[in-house]
Structures are given as structure tokens and as C-alpha cells.
Amino acid sequence: MAEEHKPDATPPAGTQPAEKPAADVKSLPPTLPSSSTTAETKPAVPAAPVKPVAPAKPAGPVPVPWDNEFIHGLKTVYESGIRETSTYLGQNYMVVDASILTEILQDYRDDEGFDYLVDLTAVHYPKREKAEFEIVYILYSFVKNERVRVKTQIADGESVPSATAIWPTANWLEREVFDMFGIRFEGHPDLKRILLPDGWKGHPLRKEYGILQQDKEWVQINLGIESGQ
């Protein structure tokens, strides 16, 4: 039986192979965009929000002049001895020389009816020259339902007259100021410490007195223990 002839798959020499049919476009993998295209289509980064400028801090309250017929009369009599008469946040006050302090306090009680000494305290300003202590008297009139502050300034080591003859309430108040600040009140009937023991060293409300400071010697002698501060 004759052998069946199969055509040779190899094209004859000198002939070109037939072109392969184009691949289906849908079957091709997606083409990655070039770097230039990516840069062009990349969304821009939003700019950082600008912080709003804080508004200027409003000016705080300041003292304003305070005057009335009584004060005008005091200025006429004592002249430069009345250093300041002002109102601050609704609080009336005057600053006077220590030399006329007793007269001013007496005038307020006798002429203006300020028959009650509400409080007496002091403030320490160690950086202020000459007059580092300020003594503050808070007076009240029951008839007028008014308050007024009388202030005077003294140097360390100076004293002021006691007000116990004008208001009996000054007794313990002056003792407290003496105890805490070391300020002496001339004419006080019994000026001694009222919060701390008599032998205690130092005055706790002076600015140079440490907040945890104690008289270790007094604690050792009187309590027989070492101070824990």
C-alpha cells in the first residue's frame, strides 16, 4: 500500500512565513502609564491650613481717679500726704503717708461713719525700693453700706501707729500682721505672735520665706523631733 504523502510544514527556501493573526486587543494586559503620565494625573497635595492670627489681648482694667467732697477736704488739709485716690474694679482706695495714717483713719470713723475695721493686712514687695511693705486697712460703714481701703507704705524695719484705739478689732489683726510679716504697730497693748509660737524665727508671709521652710531649731527643742521639711 502506497505511503500517504504529508505536506512538509517547513516552507520552501526563499519564501516568507505567513503573518500571524493579530491578537485580540481585549486579551492583552493593560498597559501601565508612564511616569510622565502618572506625574500629570497625580492629585495635588492640599496646602496646610493657615492658622488664624490670635486677636490682640484686650487691655486689662486700670485704676481711675476717685474723688468726692470728703476726699477733696482731706487733700486740702493734708496736701501731698494723700498720694493717690482711685477706684479699681469698683473698689475705692487711697494711699497715704504713714505720718498721717492715724489722722486719716480717725477722720473716716468720726466724719464719714466708717465704724468697722473689716480687715487689716499687708503685702510684701521685696523688689520695690524704700517702701517694700504695704499695709491695707479695709473699712466699712454700716450706715452707708460702703467699703473703702486705706493703704500706706513703709520700709523694712519701720513701724506704724496701732489702730486699736480707733477700732478694737485692730488688736488681733495687727498681731497677725506682726506674726506673718514682722511689722510692728506702736502703741499696741499686747503685740505678740498669734498663729505661731512666741519663740518662732522668721515671718512666713515675707517673700524670702520658703513655702516649706520651718524653724527646725524650734521643732527640735520643743517637739524633740527632726523637721521633715
mmCIF file of C-alpha atoms in Angstrom:
data_model
loop_
_atom_site.group_PDB
_atom_site.id
_atom_site.type_symbol
_atom_site.label_atom_id
_atom_site.label_comp_id
_atom_site.label_asym_id
_atom_site.label_seq_id
_atom_site.Cartn_x
_atom_site.Cartn_y
_atom_site.Cartn_z
ATOM 1 C CA MET A 1 0.000 0.000 0.000
ATOM 2 C CA ALA A 2 1.411 3.338 -1.007
ATOM 3 C CA GLU A 3 2.519 5.605 1.833
ATOM 4 C CA GLU A 4 0.312 8.644 2.195
ATOM 5 C CA HIS A 5 2.124 11.852 1.393
ATOM 6 C CA LYS A 6 2.044 14.505 4.097
ATOM 7 C CA PRO A 7 2.776 18.071 3.155
ATOM 8 C CA ASP A 8 6.015 19.462 4.593
ATOM 9 C CA ALA A 9 5.287 22.072 7.287
ATOM 10 C CA THR A 10 8.561 23.785 6.517
ATOM 11 C CA PRO A 11 8.103 26.414 3.787
ATOM 12 C CA PRO A 12 10.339 26.159 0.837
ATOM 13 C CA ALA A 13 13.513 28.193 0.848
ATOM 14 C CA GLY A 14 13.146 31.789 -0.236
ATOM 15 C CA THR A 15 9.553 32.131 0.858
ATOM 16 C CA GLN A 16 8.275 34.238 3.819
ATOM 17 C CA PRO A 17 6.198 32.687 6.568
ATOM 18 C CA ALA A 18 2.622 33.733 6.736
ATOM 19 C CA GLU A 19 1.848 36.561 9.271
ATOM 20 C CA LYS A 20 0.245 35.524 12.464
ATOM 21 C CA PRO A 21 -3.187 36.971 13.010
ATOM 22 C CA ALA A 22 -3.224 39.977 15.356
ATOM 23 C CA ALA A 23 -4.001 39.106 18.907
ATOM 24 C CA ASP A 24 -7.313 40.136 20.313
ATOM 25 C CA VAL A 25 -6.973 43.563 21.935
ATOM 26 C CA LYS A 26 -9.170 42.532 24.781
ATOM 27 C CA SER A 27 -6.820 39.727 25.667
ATOM 28 C CA LEU A 28 -3.802 41.999 26.089
ATOM 29 C CA PRO A 29 -2.762 43.015 29.602
ATOM 30 C CA PRO A 30 -3.431 46.626 30.464
ATOM 31 C CA THR A 31 -0.575 48.961 29.702
ATOM 32 C CA LEU A 32 0.905 50.729 32.748
ATOM 33 C CA PRO A 33 1.001 54.501 32.425
ATOM 34 C CA SER A 34 4.386 56.058 32.005
ATOM 35 C CA SER A 35 5.990 58.069 34.791
ATOM 36 C CA SER A 36 5.236 61.308 32.996
ATOM 37 C CA THR A 37 1.585 60.418 32.750
ATOM 38 C CA THR A 38 1.481 59.478 36.446
ATOM 39 C CA ALA A 39 3.014 62.790 37.454
ATOM 40 C CA GLU A 40 0.490 64.673 35.384
ATOM 41 C CA THR A 41 -2.543 62.887 36.729
ATOM 42 C CA LYS A 42 -1.441 62.679 40.415
ATOM 43 C CA PRO A 43 -3.721 64.901 42.525
ATOM 44 C CA ALA A 44 -2.005 67.866 44.161
ATOM 45 C CA VAL A 45 -1.352 67.713 47.885
ATOM 46 C CA PRO A 46 -3.586 70.271 49.603
ATOM 47 C CA ALA A 47 -1.719 73.082 51.318
ATOM 48 C CA ALA A 48 -1.591 73.090 55.116
ATOM 49 C CA PRO A 49 -4.331 75.245 56.586
ATOM 50 C CA VAL A 50 -3.157 78.663 57.691
ATOM 51 C CA LYS A 51 -3.590 79.185 61.405
ATOM 52 C CA PRO A 52 -5.696 82.225 62.164
ATOM 53 C CA VAL A 53 -3.878 85.058 63.850
ATOM 54 C CA ALA A 54 -4.836 85.321 67.501
ATOM 55 C CA PRO A 55 -6.624 88.554 68.297
ATOM 56 C CA ALA A 56 -4.744 91.086 70.367
ATOM 57 C CA LYS A 57 -5.147 90.612 74.079
ATOM 58 C CA PRO A 58 -7.560 93.206 75.399
ATOM 59 C CA ALA A 59 -6.174 95.713 77.821
ATOM 60 C CA GLY A 60 -6.864 94.894 81.457
ATOM 61 C CA PRO A 61 -8.660 97.146 83.903
ATOM 62 C CA VAL A 62 -6.757 100.108 85.255
ATOM 63 C CA PRO A 63 -7.389 102.377 88.238
ATOM 64 C CA VAL A 64 -9.363 105.519 87.556
ATOM 65 C CA PRO A 65 -9.396 108.710 89.647
ATOM 66 C CA TRP A 66 -11.758 108.757 92.592
ATOM 67 C CA ASP A 67 -12.921 111.972 94.191
ATOM 68 C CA ASN A 68 -15.714 113.325 96.344
ATOM 69 C CA GLU A 69 -16.289 116.148 98.772
ATOM 70 C CA PHE A 70 -14.699 114.308 101.687
ATOM 71 C CA ILE A 71 -11.578 113.396 99.714
ATOM 72 C CA HIS A 72 -11.314 116.944 98.422
ATOM 73 C CA GLY A 73 -11.339 118.150 102.015
ATOM 74 C CA LEU A 74 -8.617 115.663 103.006
ATOM 75 C CA LYS A 75 -6.429 116.815 100.129
ATOM 76 C CA THR A 76 -6.903 120.401 101.209
ATOM 77 C CA VAL A 77 -5.756 119.607 104.745
ATOM 78 C CA TYR A 78 -3.031 117.016 104.158
ATOM 79 C CA GLU A 79 -1.966 118.024 100.646
ATOM 80 C CA SER A 80 0.842 115.743 99.386
ATOM 81 C CA GLY A 81 0.257 113.375 102.296
ATOM 82 C CA ILE A 82 -2.614 111.975 100.186
ATOM 83 C CA ARG A 83 -0.627 110.226 97.487
ATOM 84 C CA GLU A 84 -3.423 108.617 95.487
ATOM 85 C CA THR A 85 -7.207 108.309 95.455
ATOM 86 C CA SER A 86 -8.509 105.818 92.884
ATOM 87 C CA THR A 87 -11.166 103.264 92.038
ATOM 88 C CA TYR A 88 -10.181 99.846 90.736
ATOM 89 C CA LEU A 89 -12.870 97.366 89.688
ATOM 90 C CA GLY A 90 -15.392 99.156 91.850
ATOM 91 C CA GLN A 91 -13.131 99.278 94.906
ATOM 92 C CA ASN A 92 -12.323 102.724 96.260
ATOM 93 C CA TYR A 93 -8.946 103.199 97.880
ATOM 94 C CA MET A 94 -6.440 105.834 98.878
ATOM 95 C CA VAL A 95 -2.703 105.727 99.546
ATOM 96 C CA VAL A 96 -1.455 107.995 102.325
ATOM 97 C CA ASP A 97 1.806 108.755 104.093
ATOM 98 C CA ALA A 98 2.399 106.751 107.241
ATOM 99 C CA SER A 99 2.892 110.042 109.114
ATOM 100 C CA ILE A 100 -0.800 110.946 108.720
ATOM 101 C CA LEU A 101 -2.234 107.410 108.850
ATOM 102 C CA THR A 102 -3.838 107.762 112.285
ATOM 103 C CA GLU A 103 -5.500 111.069 111.371
ATOM 104 C CA ILE A 104 -6.941 109.627 108.147
ATOM 105 C CA LEU A 105 -8.349 106.555 109.889
ATOM 106 C CA GLN A 106 -9.824 108.741 112.661
ATOM 107 C CA ASP A 107 -11.429 111.060 110.107
ATOM 108 C CA TYR A 108 -13.034 108.145 108.318
ATOM 109 C CA ARG A 109 -14.536 106.859 111.538
ATOM 110 C CA ASP A 110 -15.670 110.184 113.028
ATOM 111 C CA ASP A 111 -16.623 112.179 109.936
ATOM 112 C CA GLU A 112 -17.703 109.521 107.445
ATOM 113 C CA GLY A 113 -19.191 106.879 109.735
ATOM 114 C CA PHE A 114 -16.818 104.019 108.883
ATOM 115 C CA ASP A 115 -17.303 102.370 112.227
ATOM 116 C CA TYR A 116 -15.990 98.902 111.472
ATOM 117 C CA LEU A 117 -12.476 97.744 110.586
ATOM 118 C CA VAL A 118 -13.215 94.715 108.408
ATOM 119 C CA ASP A 119 -9.625 93.638 107.896
ATOM 120 C CA LEU A 120 -6.042 94.746 108.196
ATOM 121 C CA THR A 121 -3.357 93.030 106.184
ATOM 122 C CA ALA A 122 -0.050 93.640 104.435
ATOM 123 C CA VAL A 123 1.690 92.878 101.142
ATOM 124 C CA HIS A 124 5.412 92.356 100.645
ATOM 125 C CA TYR A 125 7.140 93.836 97.565
ATOM 126 C CA PRO A 126 10.822 92.942 98.091
ATOM 127 C CA LYS A 127 11.951 94.476 94.776
ATOM 128 C CA ARG A 128 10.358 97.831 95.483
ATOM 129 C CA GLU A 129 12.848 100.386 96.723
ATOM 130 C CA LYS A 130 12.477 102.065 100.126
ATOM 131 C CA ALA A 131 8.866 101.033 100.806
ATOM 132 C CA GLU A 132 8.695 97.274 100.347
ATOM 133 C CA PHE A 133 5.707 96.758 102.635
ATOM 134 C CA GLU A 134 2.166 97.966 102.005
ATOM 135 C CA ILE A 135 -0.341 97.907 104.866
ATOM 136 C CA VAL A 136 -4.010 97.779 103.885
ATOM 137 C CA TYR A 137 -6.969 98.801 106.071
ATOM 138 C CA ILE A 138 -10.431 97.766 104.849
ATOM 139 C CA LEU A 139 -13.105 99.984 106.426
ATOM 140 C CA TYR A 140 -16.877 99.572 106.371
ATOM 141 C CA SER A 141 -19.768 101.908 107.098
ATOM 142 C CA PHE A 142 -22.962 100.204 108.243
ATOM 143 C CA VAL A 143 -24.971 103.380 107.683
ATOM 144 C CA LYS A 144 -23.767 103.842 104.084
ATOM 145 C CA ASN A 145 -23.187 100.177 103.294
ATOM 146 C CA GLU A 146 -19.868 101.158 101.726
ATOM 147 C CA ARG A 147 -16.288 99.951 101.883
ATOM 148 C CA VAL A 148 -13.070 101.828 101.408
ATOM 149 C CA ARG A 149 -9.424 100.833 101.558
ATOM 150 C CA VAL A 150 -6.708 102.946 103.106
ATOM 151 C CA LYS A 151 -3.141 101.974 102.247
ATOM 152 C CA THR A 152 0.230 103.118 103.478
ATOM 153 C CA GLN A 153 3.763 102.068 102.559
ATOM 154 C CA ILE A 154 6.757 101.566 104.837
ATOM 155 C CA ALA A 155 10.301 100.252 104.611
ATOM 156 C CA ASP A 156 11.520 97.096 106.311
ATOM 157 C CA GLY A 157 12.137 97.856 109.979
ATOM 158 C CA GLU A 158 9.741 100.819 110.121
ATOM 159 C CA SER A 159 6.578 100.749 112.225
ATOM 160 C CA VAL A 160 3.131 102.352 112.098
ATOM 161 C CA PRO A 161 0.828 103.520 114.900
ATOM 162 C CA SER A 162 -1.649 100.984 116.235
ATOM 163 C CA ALA A 163 -5.322 101.481 115.319
ATOM 164 C CA THR A 164 -6.623 99.670 118.411
ATOM 165 C CA ALA A 165 -7.749 102.973 119.966
ATOM 166 C CA ILE A 166 -9.937 103.630 116.891
ATOM 167 C CA TRP A 167 -11.300 100.125 116.284
ATOM 168 C CA PRO A 168 -10.877 97.359 118.905
ATOM 169 C CA THR A 169 -10.905 94.799 116.067
ATOM 170 C CA ALA A 170 -7.427 96.042 115.118
ATOM 171 C CA ASN A 171 -5.964 94.167 118.105
ATOM 172 C CA TRP A 172 -5.787 90.641 116.705
ATOM 173 C CA LEU A 173 -5.451 91.836 113.113
ATOM 174 C CA GLU A 174 -2.288 93.776 113.956
ATOM 175 C CA ARG A 175 -0.930 90.773 115.832
ATOM 176 C CA GLU A 176 -1.433 88.620 112.745
ATOM 177 C CA VAL A 177 0.397 91.111 110.515
ATOM 178 C CA PHE A 178 3.209 91.256 113.056
ATOM 179 C CA ASP A 179 3.344 87.449 113.175
ATOM 180 C CA MET A 180 3.338 86.898 109.407
ATOM 181 C CA PHE A 181 5.323 89.949 108.216
ATOM 182 C CA GLY A 182 7.249 91.228 111.243
ATOM 183 C CA ILE A 183 5.689 94.705 111.044
ATOM 184 C CA ARG A 184 5.415 96.450 114.408
ATOM 185 C CA PHE A 185 2.464 98.594 115.490
ATOM 186 C CA GLU A 186 3.456 101.232 118.016
ATOM 187 C CA GLY A 187 1.078 101.555 120.944
ATOM 188 C CA HIS A 188 -0.426 98.085 120.598
ATOM 189 C CA PRO A 189 -1.419 96.804 124.059
ATOM 190 C CA ASP A 190 -0.004 93.291 123.605
ATOM 191 C CA LEU A 191 1.905 92.886 120.356
ATOM 192 C CA LYS A 192 2.949 89.236 120.117
ATOM 193 C CA ARG A 193 2.534 86.323 117.745
ATOM 194 C CA ILE A 194 -0.979 84.968 117.316
ATOM 195 C CA LEU A 195 -0.558 81.981 114.953
ATOM 196 C CA LEU A 196 2.993 80.805 115.576
ATOM 197 C CA PRO A 197 4.752 80.162 118.907
ATOM 198 C CA ASP A 198 6.432 83.134 120.566
ATOM 199 C CA GLY A 199 9.928 81.758 120.009
ATOM 200 C CA TRP A 200 9.487 81.044 116.291
ATOM 201 C CA LYS A 201 12.107 82.547 113.993
ATOM 202 C CA GLY A 202 11.056 84.256 110.785
ATOM 203 C CA HIS A 203 7.815 85.573 109.307
ATOM 204 C CA PRO A 204 6.163 83.161 106.827
ATOM 205 C CA LEU A 205 4.404 85.679 104.544
ATOM 206 C CA ARG A 206 7.570 87.508 103.599
ATOM 207 C CA LYS A 207 8.566 86.603 100.063
ATOM 208 C CA GLU A 208 12.021 85.390 101.079
ATOM 209 C CA TYR A 209 10.464 82.838 103.465
ATOM 210 C CA GLY A 210 10.309 79.462 101.658
ATOM 211 C CA ILE A 211 6.916 77.819 101.287
ATOM 212 C CA LEU A 212 8.177 74.670 103.066
ATOM 213 C CA GLN A 213 10.520 76.480 105.414
ATOM 214 C CA GLN A 214 10.292 75.779 109.129
ATOM 215 C CA ASP A 215 12.141 76.798 112.269
ATOM 216 C CA LYS A 216 13.979 73.482 112.636
ATOM 217 C CA GLU A 217 15.603 74.604 115.886
ATOM 218 C CA TRP A 218 12.218 75.348 117.496
ATOM 219 C CA VAL A 219 10.822 71.992 116.292
ATOM 220 C CA GLN A 220 13.819 70.131 117.733
ATOM 221 C CA ILE A 221 13.766 71.930 121.075
ATOM 222 C CA ASN A 222 10.017 71.962 121.667
ATOM 223 C CA LEU A 223 8.886 68.774 119.938
ATOM 224 C CA GLY A 224 12.019 66.699 120.202
ATOM 225 C CA ILE A 225 11.917 65.618 116.561
ATOM 226 C CA GLU A 226 13.733 66.449 113.358
ATOM 227 C CA SER A 227 11.733 68.604 110.964
ATOM 228 C CA GLY A 228 10.567 66.676 107.923
ATOM 229 C CA GLN A 229 10.614 69.722 105.666
#
